[in-house]
């Protein structure tokens, strides 16, 4: 027989053994819960050229000054329009809502890593009666309790889901920045168009007035016989042709102004009073640093967004892979039962249960393996999309460099040509007055001057537009503070209330 002391020692040794086993099991679970499956994301290493081919100057290796680049155009009206557009643009508002959605999804996925606890409570009124005629017994029964569960995430499926959600939230941030790059560029471009069409309209008006005076003078000369009917008809036709350009330019001016207002989140005619006074086309600085191609990997938000999406879909492979492994959950509950609320916790019956639940996928008809293959194929698509985004960004920069460089050369030639045609127009008029030149020479010189001056205005606007395109291509956008935490629609009376009929 075993004495009391011996029994106690045996009980303690068994209890100690069970404790060691429990501690070892928990340690093993803890180690397994830190395990993940699927590939760990690594940012791709891309080979980039050392400099831009369209601008071989050694000074271009300086990083571009992209912060508030539009202020280099020195136009206060433009500066205020950009600031207002950032606050009112609807695409920006949509991008901010997507950020809130992505961040909430991340919080939701992180919550899956933690245990869940629910409180329960029941209250019943019971009646029991025996068949022998004994009076029925009526009593109340109260049972509060708690239910808890925790998926231990042995192979990191939930961790990979949270990781993918984090990358998606980061991609949403970059999407907002990309939207701002496009917005600032579009606002500046349409503003330049407004000023361009104002200049073309005003040039047409001035030229038409001059040509109409010439036509009237020619008509008087025809009456007295010093000019031919051909001269009078030609002069009238030139004036009418130029006058016909005015409505065209006025239409283009109005359309550019309407587009600009829409970008600012305002009605189309909201800027009419504000922009009706003609202002010069804003001009960029003569020199601009473009950095090196590798800079766009950090400066272009669309490239950064594509890289974050690649990271997101790499993590999703781990989610699909984890579904092929066993899952372990711990569940438990505790409840107390009493016939009187005052007895709960004192004279009540207390019950509890606790235990693991193991789920092992045995046969799914190849679905789980196919899901992994789908995830890998999606990851490959985003890897290709990232490479494509980089190449497209490089093309945008190269195209903008070439366009800006060549447009400056063209503008110089047009300026010289317009100056020459101006001299020719003045000289032809003097020669015609002296009778040494045909009147058709005057009309031809004025027509050529008008054409060259129109081309010069368009080229001047194109220089600024190319400058805008280059800044957009390099990733220049709004770098101020953007608050994306506030919802656009503020709901009221969201608590429990009687539903409206």
PDB file of N, CA and C in Angstrom, residues 78 81-82 85-86 182-192 260 263-264:
ATOM      1  N   UNK A  78      -2.362  80.912 -61.076  1.00  0.00           N
ATOM      2  CA  UNK A  78      -2.170  79.467 -61.224  1.00  0.00           C
ATOM      3  C   UNK A  78      -1.924  78.821 -59.861  1.00  0.00           C
ATOM      4  N   UNK A  81      -5.139  78.406 -58.044  1.00  0.00           N
ATOM      5  CA  UNK A  81      -6.001  77.406 -58.675  1.00  0.00           C
ATOM      6  C   UNK A  81      -5.565  75.989 -58.302  1.00  0.00           C
ATOM      7  N   UNK A  82      -4.261  75.772 -58.254  1.00  0.00           N
ATOM      8  CA  UNK A  82      -3.753  74.445 -57.884  1.00  0.00           C
ATOM      9  C   UNK A  82      -4.163  74.102 -56.459  1.00  0.00           C
ATOM     10  N   UNK A  85      -7.813  73.283 -56.309  1.00  0.00           N
ATOM     11  CA  UNK A  85      -8.123  72.008 -56.965  1.00  0.00           C
ATOM     12  C   UNK A  85      -7.787  70.826 -56.066  1.00  0.00           C
ATOM     13  N   UNK A  86      -6.695  70.913 -55.335  1.00  0.00           N
ATOM     14  CA  UNK A  86      -6.316  69.829 -54.423  1.00  0.00           C
ATOM     15  C   UNK A  86      -7.394  69.616 -53.369  1.00  0.00           C
ATOM     16  N   UNK A 182      -1.320  63.816 -61.455  1.00  0.00           N
ATOM     17  CA  UNK A 182      -2.153  64.049 -62.638  1.00  0.00           C
ATOM     18  C   UNK A 182      -2.957  65.329 -62.490  1.00  0.00           C
ATOM     19  N   UNK A 183      -3.514  65.547 -61.315  1.00  0.00           N
ATOM     20  CA  UNK A 183      -4.349  66.726 -61.091  1.00  0.00           C
ATOM     21  C   UNK A 183      -3.564  68.016 -61.279  1.00  0.00           C
ATOM     22  N   UNK A 184      -2.419  68.128 -60.613  1.00  0.00           N
ATOM     23  CA  UNK A 184      -1.624  69.356 -60.717  1.00  0.00           C
ATOM     24  C   UNK A 184      -1.208  69.591 -62.167  1.00  0.00           C
ATOM     25  N   UNK A 185      -0.798  68.511 -62.846  1.00  0.00           N
ATOM     26  CA  UNK A 185      -0.415  68.646 -64.248  1.00  0.00           C
ATOM     27  C   UNK A 185      -1.562  69.089 -65.124  1.00  0.00           C
ATOM     28  N   UNK A 186      -2.754  68.525 -64.899  1.00  0.00           N
ATOM     29  CA  UNK A 186      -3.914  68.885 -65.724  1.00  0.00           C
ATOM     30  C   UNK A 186      -4.382  70.309 -65.449  1.00  0.00           C
ATOM     31  N   UNK A 187      -4.392  70.702 -64.180  1.00  0.00           N
ATOM     32  CA  UNK A 187      -4.790  72.077 -63.852  1.00  0.00           C
ATOM     33  C   UNK A 187      -3.852  73.075 -64.538  1.00  0.00           C
ATOM     34  N   UNK A 188      -2.559  72.804 -64.456  1.00  0.00           N
ATOM     35  CA  UNK A 188      -1.586  73.710 -65.077  1.00  0.00           C
ATOM     36  C   UNK A 188      -1.726  73.712 -66.592  1.00  0.00           C
ATOM     37  N   UNK A 189      -1.952  72.536 -67.178  1.00  0.00           N
ATOM     38  CA  UNK A 189      -2.092  72.443 -68.633  1.00  0.00           C
ATOM     39  C   UNK A 189      -3.312  73.215 -69.124  1.00  0.00           C
ATOM     40  N   UNK A 190      -4.454  73.027 -68.471  1.00  0.00           N
ATOM     41  CA  UNK A 190      -5.667  73.736 -68.908  1.00  0.00           C
ATOM     42  C   UNK A 190      -5.553  75.238 -68.671  1.00  0.00           C
ATOM     43  N   UNK A 191      -4.839  75.618 -67.618  1.00  0.00           N
ATOM     44  CA  UNK A 191      -4.629  77.047 -67.387  1.00  0.00           C
ATOM     45  C   UNK A 191      -3.791  77.648 -68.517  1.00  0.00           C
ATOM     46  N   UNK A 192      -2.765  76.920 -68.940  1.00  0.00           N
ATOM     47  CA  UNK A 192      -1.942  77.379 -70.064  1.00  0.00           C
ATOM     48  C   UNK A 192      -2.792  77.468 -71.327  1.00  0.00           C
ATOM     49  N   UNK A 260     -11.109  73.254 -66.550  1.00  0.00           N
ATOM     50  CA  UNK A 260     -10.369  73.681 -65.368  1.00  0.00           C
ATOM     51  C   UNK A 260     -11.299  73.790 -64.163  1.00  0.00           C
ATOM     52  N   UNK A 263     -12.174  70.316 -62.834  1.00  0.00           N
ATOM     53  CA  UNK A 263     -11.062  69.746 -62.069  1.00  0.00           C
ATOM     54  C   UNK A 263     -11.040  70.278 -60.642  1.00  0.00           C
ATOM     55  N   UNK A 264     -11.536  71.481 -60.454  1.00  0.00           N
ATOM     56  CA  UNK A 264     -11.557  72.082 -59.126  1.00  0.00           C
ATOM     57  C   UNK A 264     -12.813  71.709 -58.346  1.00  0.00           C
TER      58      UNK A 264
END
